[in-house]
Amino acid sequence: MSYEDWMVRILFVLVLPFIGIFLGLLYKGFDRKITAMMQARIGPPIRQPFRDVKKLFMKENIVPDHAVPWIFNAAPFFALLAPLVALVYLPLGPFEPVMEGYGDLILLLYLLAIPAVAMAVGGLASGSPYATVGAQRELVLMMSYEFPLAIAAVTIAWKYESFSLATISSTPIWGQVGAMGAFGLFLIVIGLFAVLPGELSKVPFDQAEAETELGGGLFVEYSGRNLGVFYLSEAVKMVVVGTLLIALLFPHNLSQWYSFGGPEFAGYVVLNVVADVLFFLLKLLIIIFVGVSVVRVAVARFQIDKASYFYWVPMTLLGLLGTVLVVLEGAI
Amino acid sequence: MSDKDTTYQVPIGPIHPALKEPFMINFRLDGETIVDAEAHPGMNHRGIEFMGMHRNPLKVIPLSERICGICSIVHQHMFTTAVEHAAGIEPTNRARYIRTIMAELERIHSHVLWAGVAAHEIGFDTHLHFTWKVREKVMDLLEYIAGNRVNYSMWTIGGVRRDITEKMYPKVNETLDYYESLYKKLEEIFLGDPSIRLRTKDIGILTEEEALRLCGVGPTVRASGVKKDVRIDQPYAAYGDLDLDYVIPSRYGYENTGDVFSKTLVRLKELVQSIDLIRQCVDQMPEGDIDSEPKKAVLLNKLKKADGEGIGRIEAPRGEAFHYARLKEGQEELDCWKIRASTYNNLTTYAPMFMGEQIADIPIIAACIDPCIGCMDRAEIVEINSGERYSYTHEELHVLSVEKTKKILEGSL
């Protein structure tokens, strides 16, 4: 790799976190506004999450007496760092991932697990009984939704014979399977969409925070800057999970079907890139709308055992059935 | 497995999102399962009875409204009934009907509000927003009739202060029609929605036996199949003239399980019952005065001369509630005033409902009796010298009452 290549990569790595945070907060704003409209409320303006973060960062950071300070303070940063790192390995719209290798997908699954673990560790370190219960729930939930998520990832990787996201997203999977395989994939899509609210701790899988039960659960002792960092982490995670879903299942670009032509820059057609980026943002919005906003408006919070059961039995079976269909088709 | 105690304690309250008012329940948990629950009331005591005993009865009426934010009609109704009973004043016939209409309107408002709170407690905020939006309609009607959304100031001793005239009937009917058409949707949401059923079915079960033993009242025990309703058992206001029956789940083809689901069912069916009762009242409304003594100075003089004690017992939206008032001849202020709200009885039913359930069920079970701590907290024991707060146990209270009875018998009190 050339010297320029490395410089470009380093530049991207420096810029991407800001893009990730910006997009995360923006989509959080969309989610809140759309949810409010569906609940016949007016709702906050789109820029409300930005204001929230600003305010949280201005507030005093309180560490409770019973907490273990260094773990308590470190947890939010781990929770934010992991999804920011994950962003570097994800293809954003028409752009190839900044970093790539042989086991991207596996690395990503682990990076996605880190925020949940960091939240649980932070909650346990805060010394509050509510946070302790919340942490236990978060870990139980994580163990539950990882299963269908892993099944989906493995199935798709098996089809490509590669764990590299760049390979997977370069050709949409739907073109490589027949009718039976497509049905199998459809089941896997359902499984992945079920994982989405769990991964992002939204109703019906917000047991770890559960306002009415635990009064904030994990975050009950967090305030000021620490809470602000958790807030950012949650926002970035939403973008990361959404992008992962897009990369695995819907990596289509507008420029595949229609080219605007026009001037070129560094090997890219500028208008095409703009169109692709907008198309990507739209796809992300749709995924967040379907996977998060609609779901959290339409159902009540589950009890933790029922949430666990939901992931382990119906969703896992659905995922496995999908896998079997995809594999069988390959064998025939 | 070791024999080590793996349980831990989680306090819910005094301030907690699961409770809308200051109140505390100490839970002992094993993992997510509740093994013990202990209620600690006494955090919302405002000394209202004491304040009432330093005012004349007419001035106590607005004070009594402010015992509770939601059932303000209930308390003024009970208080005026108790004073009327003590002073031997009869409310006019028309006033009885207006009182009934207002009380039933308030029941609609209270039950719809409760449904929203229940939805919020299980994390279903969409229905919280929906039910609170549709509740505005009955609030508007109450404001149209009484001039106020929450504290209506309708009652006076011997009648009511505002009339419901012919001119108001269209608006009343319109609101009733609205709720009638809405009922189907509410039933669909609260009895049909799978995720709500998942959270309410077989949760917080109160058996008929326990309900009777613990003296619960209102929808809380009617859901268990206990036929208990002051409106029928001891009719007051205009209920004696109206046609109504106990709302218990078995009347509608459901089982009397006493879980949160049947409590929801009972409240929803009472909504229909209330609409029906108001229609009956409007049809049968007698002509006449709304107040038996419009001259308040005369009334106050009469109350000053009165000597005796009276009770007011009515079916609040939450269940039977009770006021006791004593008047002394020559004394303008009340001699004694005692309030017992429905939550006081229903609080004891928490114990069997909580046992063996999960943490996740705490908010909805806590809400299913529709607790009103502001109504209930009437006493708190504070040691004046040390500032220490404590509560009497059943045994201690028993000893105290035996001593008191002895003193009365000996004539030393």
XYZ file of C-alpha atoms in Angstrom:
745
model
C 0.000 0.000 0.000
C 1.218 3.405 -0.860
C 1.977 6.270 1.462
C -1.039 8.272 0.161
C -3.313 5.318 0.784
C -2.299 5.249 4.429
C -2.769 8.988 4.804
C -6.291 8.743 3.364
C -7.112 5.903 5.739
C -5.837 7.762 8.755
C -7.839 10.792 7.693
C -10.978 8.671 7.405
C -10.383 7.074 10.791
C -10.148 10.539 12.295
C -13.262 11.877 10.561
C -15.546 8.830 10.794
C -16.287 9.090 14.550
C -17.690 12.572 14.042
C -19.823 11.435 11.115
C -21.006 8.471 13.164
C -21.968 10.607 16.154
C -23.674 13.188 13.967
C -25.687 10.570 12.098
C -26.527 8.766 15.329
C -27.922 11.869 16.979
C -29.755 12.859 13.809
C -31.444 9.463 13.538
C -32.236 9.538 17.233
C -34.031 12.799 16.533
C -35.942 11.231 13.638
C -36.849 8.231 15.766
C -38.196 10.422 18.558
C -40.161 12.643 16.222
C -41.671 9.760 14.273
C -42.557 7.912 17.476
C -44.225 11.043 18.828
C -46.246 11.479 15.664
C -47.416 7.887 15.804
C -48.485 8.414 19.413
C -50.458 11.550 18.498
C -47.966 13.805 20.242
C -46.094 16.777 18.838
C -42.725 15.483 19.930
C -39.341 17.179 20.219
C -37.639 18.915 17.293
C -35.162 16.820 15.293
C -32.218 18.631 16.881
C -33.287 17.742 20.419
C -30.687 14.931 20.858
C -27.907 17.437 20.083
C -29.264 19.741 22.742
C -29.529 16.833 25.177
C -25.877 15.943 24.661
C -24.797 19.551 25.033
C -26.695 19.873 28.268
C -25.464 16.557 29.647
C -21.870 17.571 29.005
C -22.388 20.810 30.899
C -23.817 19.049 33.944
C -21.925 17.900 36.990
C -20.571 14.356 36.860
C -21.531 12.644 40.111
C -19.795 9.485 41.285
C -21.735 7.791 44.089
C -19.978 6.845 47.337
C -20.634 3.140 46.856
C -19.257 3.072 43.328
C -15.876 1.797 42.169
C -14.806 5.093 40.589
C -12.378 3.970 37.890
C -14.670 1.259 36.510
C -17.665 3.539 36.884
C -15.944 6.278 34.853
C -14.283 3.997 32.305
C -17.420 2.052 31.327
C -19.083 4.819 29.271
C -15.932 5.353 27.186
C -15.612 1.675 26.354
C -19.272 1.717 25.430
C -18.650 4.588 23.021
C -15.293 3.417 21.645
C -16.477 -0.015 20.515
C -19.159 1.189 18.065
C -16.821 3.933 16.818
C -14.205 1.321 15.997
C -16.894 -0.830 14.379
C -17.723 2.066 12.093
C -14.266 1.806 10.533
C -14.996 -1.762 9.405
C -18.384 -1.006 7.884
C -19.115 -0.060 4.277
C -20.946 3.262 4.410
C -23.060 3.620 1.312
C -20.936 3.542 -1.823
C -17.645 3.623 0.124
C -15.604 0.551 0.854
C -14.800 -0.078 4.529
C -11.778 1.934 5.630
C -10.212 -1.153 7.187
C -10.766 -4.685 6.015
C -9.403 -8.126 6.467
C -10.435 -11.733 6.827
C -12.678 -11.838 9.869
C -14.463 -8.491 9.784
C -17.852 -9.927 10.555
C -16.633 -11.824 13.612
C -14.765 -8.761 14.848
C -17.899 -6.672 14.375
C -20.056 -9.083 16.366
C -17.588 -8.814 19.235
C -17.389 -5.050 18.964
C -21.180 -4.899 19.131
C -21.128 -6.938 22.326
C -18.745 -4.549 24.074
C -21.191 -1.675 24.761
C -23.638 -4.053 26.437
C -20.869 -5.523 28.573
C -19.526 -2.055 29.389
C -22.988 -0.911 30.414
C -23.417 -3.956 32.634
C -19.989 -3.486 34.210
C -20.666 0.209 34.779
C -24.028 -0.603 36.304
C -22.567 -3.211 38.632
C -19.803 -0.788 39.632
C -22.279 1.943 40.538
C -23.362 0.158 43.687
C -27.097 0.679 43.281
C -29.529 -2.235 43.592
C -31.522 -0.955 40.609
C -28.390 -0.810 38.460
C -27.423 -4.288 39.626
C -30.760 -5.707 38.545
C -30.446 -3.753 35.285
C -26.947 -5.146 34.678
C -28.120 -8.705 35.243
C -30.938 -8.140 32.789
C -28.615 -6.569 30.204
C -26.310 -9.596 30.319
C -29.201 -12.049 30.085
C -30.597 -10.122 27.162
C -27.219 -9.971 25.432
C -26.771 -13.719 25.714
C -30.255 -14.131 24.285
C -30.054 -11.938 21.190
C -26.493 -12.905 20.284
C -27.720 -16.340 19.266
C -30.045 -15.376 16.392
C -27.589 -12.656 15.373
C -24.716 -15.152 15.140
C -26.866 -17.589 13.171
C -27.691 -14.895 10.617
C -24.060 -13.811 10.314
C -22.815 -17.369 9.896
C -25.412 -18.208 7.257
C -24.535 -15.194 5.151
C -20.805 -15.783 5.577
C -21.279 -19.402 4.577
C -22.940 -18.361 1.347
C -19.991 -16.108 0.456
C -17.395 -18.412 2.001
C -15.927 -15.283 3.547
C -16.261 -13.259 6.744
C -15.087 -10.120 4.960
C -17.743 -7.429 4.868
C -16.223 -5.845 1.779
C -16.842 -9.087 -0.123
C -20.332 -9.536 1.264
C -21.456 -6.009 0.507
C -19.943 -5.927 -2.954
C -22.634 -8.249 -4.354
C -26.142 -8.369 -2.888
C -26.937 -11.800 -1.533
C -30.438 -11.903 -3.012
C -29.056 -12.398 -6.514
C -27.144 -15.512 -5.474
C -30.007 -17.584 -4.102
C -33.062 -19.178 -5.673
C -36.655 -19.068 -4.415
C -36.061 -21.436 -1.490
C -32.905 -19.651 -0.444
C -34.659 -16.306 -0.700
C -37.370 -17.562 1.640
C -34.661 -18.761 4.021
C -33.033 -15.348 3.841
C -36.389 -13.711 4.498
C -36.655 -15.687 7.745
C -33.180 -14.512 8.655
C -34.189 -10.910 7.958
C -37.065 -11.307 10.401
C -34.622 -12.653 12.977
C -32.257 -9.725 12.438
C -35.041 -7.175 12.771
C -36.069 -8.859 16.027
C -32.492 -8.467 17.255
C -32.481 -4.742 16.442
C -34.555 -3.448 19.413
C -32.752 -5.839 21.752
C -29.350 -4.657 20.597
C -30.417 -1.036 20.990
C -32.303 -1.527 24.298
C -35.614 -0.215 23.015
C -39.134 -1.299 23.978
C -40.031 -4.214 24.115
C -36.464 -5.121 25.099
C -35.551 -2.171 27.307
C -35.699 -4.272 30.476
C -32.232 -3.117 31.530
C -33.417 0.491 31.753
C -37.138 -0.125 32.364
C -38.156 3.311 33.559
C -41.239 2.241 35.488
C -39.577 -0.788 37.056
C -35.994 0.219 37.773
C -36.171 3.955 37.224
C -33.422 3.917 34.599
C -31.786 0.637 35.665
C -28.176 0.597 34.500
C -27.994 4.359 34.186
C -29.693 5.178 37.454
C -26.487 6.502 39.059
C -25.004 8.023 35.917
C -25.180 11.741 35.324
C -23.497 14.566 33.455
C -20.614 13.697 31.148
C -20.748 9.932 31.785
C -24.422 9.765 30.911
C -23.752 11.945 27.870
C -21.124 9.494 26.643
C -23.574 6.608 27.095
C -26.105 8.637 25.142
C -23.624 9.067 22.294
C -22.750 5.389 22.456
C -26.393 4.462 22.069
C -26.751 6.817 19.104
C -23.654 5.496 17.298
C -24.708 1.938 18.013
C -27.981 2.585 16.228
C -26.063 3.654 13.107
C -23.650 0.724 13.369
C -26.336 -1.928 13.732
C -28.392 -0.367 10.970
C -25.384 -0.195 8.654
C -24.459 -3.777 9.449
C -27.940 -4.861 8.450
C -27.647 -2.879 5.230
C -24.212 -4.310 4.476
C -25.356 -7.884 5.066
C -28.684 -7.799 3.330
C -29.348 -4.658 1.319
C -25.992 -3.407 0.007
C -27.617 -2.154 -3.221
C -26.512 1.167 -4.615
C -28.459 3.431 -6.910
C -25.503 3.643 -9.292
C -25.934 -0.065 -10.026
C -29.123 0.740 -11.912
C -28.744 4.287 -13.060
C -25.764 6.512 -13.677
C -26.093 10.286 -13.510
C -22.814 10.784 -15.294
C -21.111 14.128 -14.904
C -17.723 15.053 -13.500
C -15.426 12.537 -11.886
C -13.227 12.833 -8.835
C -10.617 10.318 -7.706
C -12.282 7.586 -9.714
C -15.791 8.315 -8.423
C -18.626 9.921 -10.401
C -19.579 12.768 -8.062
C -23.329 12.806 -8.729
C -23.532 9.036 -8.401
C -21.766 9.141 -5.071
C -24.131 11.833 -3.790
C -27.144 9.811 -4.931
C -25.729 6.649 -3.341
C -25.056 8.382 -0.052
C -28.592 9.764 0.039
C -29.954 6.341 -0.852
C -27.902 4.808 1.960
C -29.227 7.362 4.462
C -32.759 6.596 3.317
C -32.194 2.858 3.749
C -30.872 3.511 7.254
C -33.909 5.613 8.074
C -36.271 2.910 6.843
C -34.477 0.244 8.859
C -34.603 2.361 12.017
C -38.232 3.216 11.358
C -39.299 -0.392 10.890
C -36.963 -1.986 13.424
C -37.111 0.571 16.214
C -39.815 3.233 15.949
C -42.748 1.091 14.834
C -41.902 -1.734 17.200
C -41.596 0.470 20.233
C -44.900 2.156 19.518
C -46.745 -1.105 18.958
C -45.881 -3.328 21.918
C -45.460 -3.390 25.684
C -42.239 -4.254 27.498
C -41.735 -7.999 28.004
C -40.713 -9.597 31.250
C -37.059 -10.619 31.088
C -37.741 -14.370 30.999
C -40.214 -13.921 28.158
C -37.740 -11.740 26.230
C -35.090 -14.416 26.640
C -37.503 -17.115 25.557
C -38.489 -15.038 22.532
C -34.887 -14.914 21.292
C -33.850 -18.400 22.245
C -36.805 -20.373 20.987
C -38.903 -18.740 18.231
C -36.201 -16.477 16.780
C -33.410 -19.057 16.970
C -35.616 -21.708 15.394
C -36.608 -19.240 12.681
C -32.946 -18.438 12.033
C -31.963 -22.100 11.946
C -34.782 -22.894 9.545
C -33.565 -20.074 7.323
C -30.019 -21.445 7.478
C -31.191 -24.935 6.604
C -33.114 -23.632 3.586
C -30.158 -21.610 2.332
C -27.731 -24.490 2.835
C -30.082 -27.081 1.337
C -30.486 -24.996 -1.763
C -26.709 -24.765 -2.077
C -26.486 -28.544 -1.775
C -29.088 -29.310 -4.427
C -26.007 -25.435 46.191
C -25.097 -23.735 49.417
C -27.579 -22.676 52.053
C -26.407 -19.094 51.793
C -29.159 -16.541 51.616
C -29.126 -15.292 48.041
C -31.938 -12.793 48.500
C -31.382 -9.059 48.385
C -33.451 -6.040 49.160
C -34.718 -3.445 46.712
C -36.711 -0.509 48.000
C -39.411 0.782 45.677
C -40.096 4.297 46.896
C -40.529 6.692 48.617
C -40.038 8.295 45.208
C -40.048 5.869 42.308
C -41.459 5.957 38.756
C -43.601 2.885 39.500
C -45.480 4.874 42.129
C -47.063 8.166 41.321
C -47.017 9.342 44.919
C -44.662 9.112 47.903
C -45.005 5.631 49.269
C -42.596 2.832 49.946
C -42.599 -0.901 49.455
C -39.547 -2.855 50.529
C -39.023 -5.917 48.396
C -36.923 -8.943 49.186
C -35.918 -10.559 45.927
C -34.351 -13.780 44.854
C -32.967 -13.041 41.403
C -35.991 -11.537 39.691
C -38.574 -13.214 41.928
C -40.276 -11.461 44.817
C -40.107 -13.426 48.052
C -41.289 -10.752 50.452
C -42.953 -7.363 50.279
C -43.473 -4.892 53.073
C -45.417 -1.648 52.652
C -44.412 1.520 54.479
C -47.054 4.222 54.224
C -46.920 7.566 55.975
C -44.910 9.671 53.538
C -47.771 11.776 52.253
C -49.464 12.778 55.485
C -50.648 16.373 55.284
C -52.776 16.757 58.406
C -55.969 17.464 56.460
C -58.254 16.036 59.142
C -56.657 18.348 61.686
C -57.128 21.344 59.386
C -60.753 20.352 58.859
C -61.407 20.336 62.580
C -60.576 24.046 62.714
C -63.113 25.169 60.113
C -66.865 25.243 59.819
C -68.339 22.421 57.715
C -68.979 24.624 54.684
C -65.336 25.616 54.560
C -64.287 21.989 54.843
C -66.007 21.061 51.564
C -63.348 22.650 49.319
C -60.681 21.276 51.625
C -62.101 17.774 51.331
C -61.918 18.019 47.544
C -58.202 18.520 47.809
C -57.577 15.246 49.603
C -57.230 13.624 46.208
C -56.498 15.019 42.785
C -58.580 12.525 40.859
C -61.538 11.598 43.037
C -62.291 15.058 44.354
C -66.026 14.396 43.976
C -65.759 11.298 46.110
C -64.475 13.142 49.141
C -66.846 16.087 48.994
C -69.694 13.658 48.427
C -68.781 11.608 51.480
C -68.145 14.626 53.631
C -71.429 16.339 52.812
C -73.291 13.056 53.301
C -71.676 12.599 56.705
C -72.544 16.144 57.832
C -76.073 15.874 56.446
C -76.445 12.639 58.378
C -75.147 14.240 61.562
C -77.303 17.364 61.267
C -80.388 15.643 59.936
C -80.489 17.620 56.676
C -81.919 15.983 53.564
C -80.556 16.864 50.126
C -83.206 17.671 47.538
C -84.284 15.049 45.070
C -82.850 16.824 42.052
C -79.545 17.269 43.851
C -79.329 13.515 44.403
C -79.546 12.950 40.659
C -77.015 15.634 39.835
C -74.661 14.156 42.403
C -75.040 10.738 40.794
C -74.328 12.090 37.316
C -71.222 13.900 38.514
C -69.981 10.870 40.439
C -70.406 8.624 37.420
C -68.700 11.113 35.117
C -65.819 11.097 37.507
C -65.762 7.312 37.465
C -65.390 7.411 33.674
C -62.572 9.917 33.980
C -60.831 7.951 36.720
C -61.019 4.603 34.934
C -59.783 5.966 31.616
C -56.917 7.643 33.436
C -56.122 4.388 35.195
C -56.027 2.504 31.902
C -53.399 4.934 30.640
C -51.311 4.588 33.784
C -51.513 0.802 33.553
C -50.313 0.904 29.939
C -47.412 3.133 30.939
C -46.430 0.790 33.765
C -45.934 -2.078 31.323
C -43.943 0.132 28.944
C -46.748 0.681 26.425
C -46.610 4.451 26.184
C -48.659 4.618 22.989
C -51.784 3.712 24.914
C -50.900 6.098 27.705
C -51.012 8.920 25.192
C -54.138 7.561 23.541
C -56.211 7.110 26.703
C -55.170 10.435 28.161
C -56.146 12.097 24.936
C -59.638 10.580 24.956
C -59.983 11.427 28.652
C -60.005 15.109 27.727
C -63.557 14.724 26.436
C -65.024 13.907 29.847
C -62.847 16.537 31.489
C -64.321 19.045 29.065
C -67.818 17.973 30.006
C -67.036 18.248 33.707
C -65.662 21.714 33.092
C -68.779 22.600 31.093
C -71.022 21.557 33.973
C -68.976 22.604 36.984
C -66.645 25.249 35.603
C -63.540 23.315 36.569
C -61.529 20.413 35.217
C -60.466 18.834 38.469
C -61.808 20.414 41.633
C -65.458 20.888 40.807
C -66.809 22.574 43.976
C -70.264 21.253 43.127
C -71.370 19.970 46.480
C -72.886 21.851 49.341
C -74.585 20.607 52.471
C -78.150 19.845 51.483
C -77.667 19.815 47.730
C -75.445 20.974 44.921
C -74.311 24.420 43.844
C -74.807 24.144 40.088
C -77.690 22.729 38.124
C -77.559 20.446 35.107
C -80.220 22.063 32.927
C -82.070 20.796 29.832
C -79.766 22.987 27.808
C -76.777 20.895 28.881
C -78.256 17.516 27.913
C -77.063 17.543 24.262
C -73.476 18.040 25.364
C -73.812 15.295 27.988
C -75.327 12.903 25.449
C -72.671 13.745 22.901
C -69.907 12.861 25.357
C -71.636 9.638 26.357
C -72.040 8.673 22.702
C -68.363 9.372 22.180
C -67.335 7.017 24.977
C -69.796 4.389 23.826
C -68.256 4.360 20.374
C -64.789 4.453 21.888
C -65.410 1.529 24.195
C -64.972 -1.058 21.437
C -61.510 0.272 20.720
C -60.517 0.345 24.384
C -61.678 -3.246 24.761
C -59.704 -4.241 21.687
C -56.582 -2.625 23.123
C -56.715 -3.678 26.738
C -58.350 -7.089 26.436
C -57.238 -8.103 22.953
C -53.663 -6.881 22.457
C -51.329 -9.886 22.746
C -48.473 -8.012 24.395
C -50.829 -6.509 26.996
C -52.375 -9.917 27.642
C -48.884 -11.303 28.110
C -48.264 -8.751 30.838
C -51.630 -8.888 32.619
C -52.955 -12.457 32.363
C -52.235 -14.547 35.489
C -50.235 -11.705 37.008
C -50.998 -10.441 40.502
C -53.683 -12.968 41.322
C -56.011 -12.217 44.229
C -58.243 -15.182 45.052
C -61.819 -14.638 46.206
C -60.892 -16.088 49.591
C -57.971 -13.683 50.067
C -60.052 -10.775 48.817
C -62.671 -11.425 51.478
C -60.138 -12.111 54.213
C -58.165 -8.926 53.539
C -61.322 -6.763 53.209
C -60.406 -5.347 49.813
C -62.902 -3.077 48.113
C -64.002 -1.930 44.690
C -62.832 -3.234 41.309
C -59.866 -4.888 43.031
C -62.095 -7.485 44.686
C -64.917 -7.480 42.158
C -62.343 -8.856 39.710
C -62.000 -11.831 42.064
C -65.754 -12.373 41.952
C -66.666 -10.737 45.273
C -70.042 -9.038 44.985
C -69.320 -5.847 46.855
C -70.561 -2.451 45.726
C -71.910 0.235 48.050
C -74.096 1.604 45.259
C -76.133 -1.603 45.449
C -75.506 -2.802 49.004
C -76.437 0.481 50.669
C -77.724 2.866 48.000
C -77.016 6.573 48.414
C -77.775 9.592 46.210
C -80.031 8.376 43.392
C -78.628 4.860 43.034
C -81.681 3.355 44.756
C -83.847 4.439 41.801
C -81.477 3.191 39.137
C -81.023 -0.178 37.568
C -77.521 -1.549 38.111
C -75.782 -4.796 38.893
C -72.416 -5.934 40.270
C -69.696 -5.777 37.634
C -67.846 -9.059 37.993
C -65.981 -10.864 35.183
C -68.245 -13.951 35.211
C -71.162 -11.770 34.120
C -69.363 -11.243 30.813
C -68.249 -14.785 30.185
C -64.808 -14.453 31.759
C -63.436 -16.263 34.784
C -63.244 -14.508 38.146
C -59.488 -14.976 38.312
C -58.628 -11.774 40.158
C -55.512 -11.140 38.051
C -54.584 -7.790 36.548
C -56.433 -8.702 33.368
C -59.774 -9.148 35.144
C -59.206 -5.922 37.088
C -58.794 -4.162 33.754
C -61.907 -5.900 32.486
C -63.965 -4.805 35.500
C -62.867 -1.198 35.093
C -63.686 -1.197 31.392
C -67.113 -2.705 32.002
C -67.752 -0.125 34.705
C -67.164 2.489 32.057
C -70.154 1.084 30.162
C -72.145 0.853 33.376
C -71.410 4.493 34.198
C -72.580 5.616 30.772
C -75.787 3.653 31.275
C -76.333 5.108 34.765
C -75.894 8.685 33.555
C -78.417 8.065 30.776
C -80.895 6.714 33.327
C -80.320 9.761 35.538
C -80.834 12.173 32.669
C -84.101 10.403 31.728
C -85.505 10.325 35.242
C -84.205 13.692 36.438
C -86.870 15.132 38.786
C -87.846 18.790 38.808
C -87.206 20.962 41.819
C -84.634 22.892 43.775
C -81.017 21.884 43.740
C -80.282 23.129 47.235
C -82.464 22.595 50.296
C -81.121 25.676 52.048
C -79.837 28.378 49.692
C -79.202 30.839 52.526
C -75.792 29.797 53.800
C -75.996 31.838 57.003
C -79.159 29.975 57.980
C -77.502 26.685 57.131
C -74.443 27.492 59.212
C -76.651 28.445 62.142
C -78.474 25.154 61.792
C -75.187 23.234 61.704
C -74.005 25.083 64.787
C -77.044 23.957 66.700
C -76.778 20.399 65.486
C -75.385 17.748 67.737
C -74.569 14.260 66.568
C -72.419 12.074 64.415
C -72.799 10.966 60.847
C -71.194 8.755 58.249
C -70.796 9.039 54.516
C -70.167 5.798 52.692
C -69.884 5.743 48.924
C -68.465 3.678 46.121
C -65.497 5.638 44.808
C -63.951 4.603 41.460
C -61.389 2.723 43.539
C -63.915 1.098 45.883
C -65.775 1.820 49.057
C -64.603 4.893 50.949
C -65.831 6.351 54.189
C -66.050 9.617 56.111
C -67.049 10.137 59.699
C -68.018 13.555 61.036
C -69.176 14.674 64.481
C -70.878 17.979 65.248
C -71.150 19.466 68.726
C -73.884 21.843 69.769
C -72.708 25.424 70.032
C -69.484 24.753 68.213
C -68.999 26.079 64.734
C -66.091 23.849 63.781
C -66.292 20.135 63.226
C -65.764 18.216 66.420
C -64.249 15.231 64.675
C -63.515 14.199 61.109
C -62.174 10.855 60.022
C -61.422 9.752 56.492
C -60.856 6.230 55.293
C -60.164 5.955 51.578
C -60.407 2.791 49.476
C -56.658 2.446 49.063
C -56.325 1.856 52.808
C -58.239 -1.398 52.437
C -56.726 -2.381 49.134
C -53.158 -1.938 50.306
C -53.369 -5.169 52.287
C -54.217 -7.069 49.131
C -50.730 -6.271 47.818
C -49.177 -9.063 49.893
C -50.733 -12.088 48.120
C -50.558 -10.345 44.736
C -46.825 -9.605 44.877
C -45.644 -12.956 46.207
C -43.784 -15.057 43.646
C -44.069 -12.494 40.844
C -41.158 -10.824 39.035
C -39.649 -7.360 39.425
C -41.103 -6.529 36.028
C -44.592 -7.032 37.441
C -44.123 -4.686 40.403
C -45.330 -1.507 38.621
C -48.439 -3.037 37.095
C -49.417 -4.868 40.301
C -48.782 -1.724 42.322
C -51.008 0.146 39.884
C -53.747 -2.475 39.586
C -55.477 -1.432 42.811
C -55.307 2.145 41.492
C -53.552 3.359 44.618
C -54.189 6.868 45.852
C -51.686 7.560 48.575
C -52.874 11.136 49.055
C -56.294 9.754 50.013
C -54.905 7.007 52.168
C -52.161 8.554 54.297
C -54.039 9.735 57.323
C -51.633 8.966 60.134
C -47.977 8.904 60.878
C -46.414 8.230 64.253
C -43.482 10.486 65.038
C -41.694 10.512 68.372
C -41.635 14.225 69.172
C -38.417 14.189 71.190
C -36.219 12.128 68.903
C -37.976 12.728 65.583
C -38.087 8.976 65.036
C -40.856 7.671 62.766
C -42.421 4.279 63.180
C -45.654 2.412 62.645
C -47.718 0.384 65.070
C -47.992 -3.335 64.523
C -51.281 -5.183 64.636
C -50.542 -6.511 68.139
C -49.638 -3.099 69.546
C -52.803 -1.568 68.145
C -54.822 -4.400 69.618
C -53.339 -3.815 73.074
C -54.019 -0.085 72.768
C -57.662 -0.618 71.813
C -58.227 -3.088 74.634
C -56.837 -0.512 77.068
C -59.048 2.207 75.615
C -62.157 0.016 75.912
C -61.290 -0.746 79.535
C -60.964 2.965 80.246
C -64.351 3.673 78.678
C -65.950 0.862 80.666
C -64.413 2.163 83.901
C -65.724 5.585 83.034
C -62.350 7.233 83.382
C -62.366 8.653 79.849
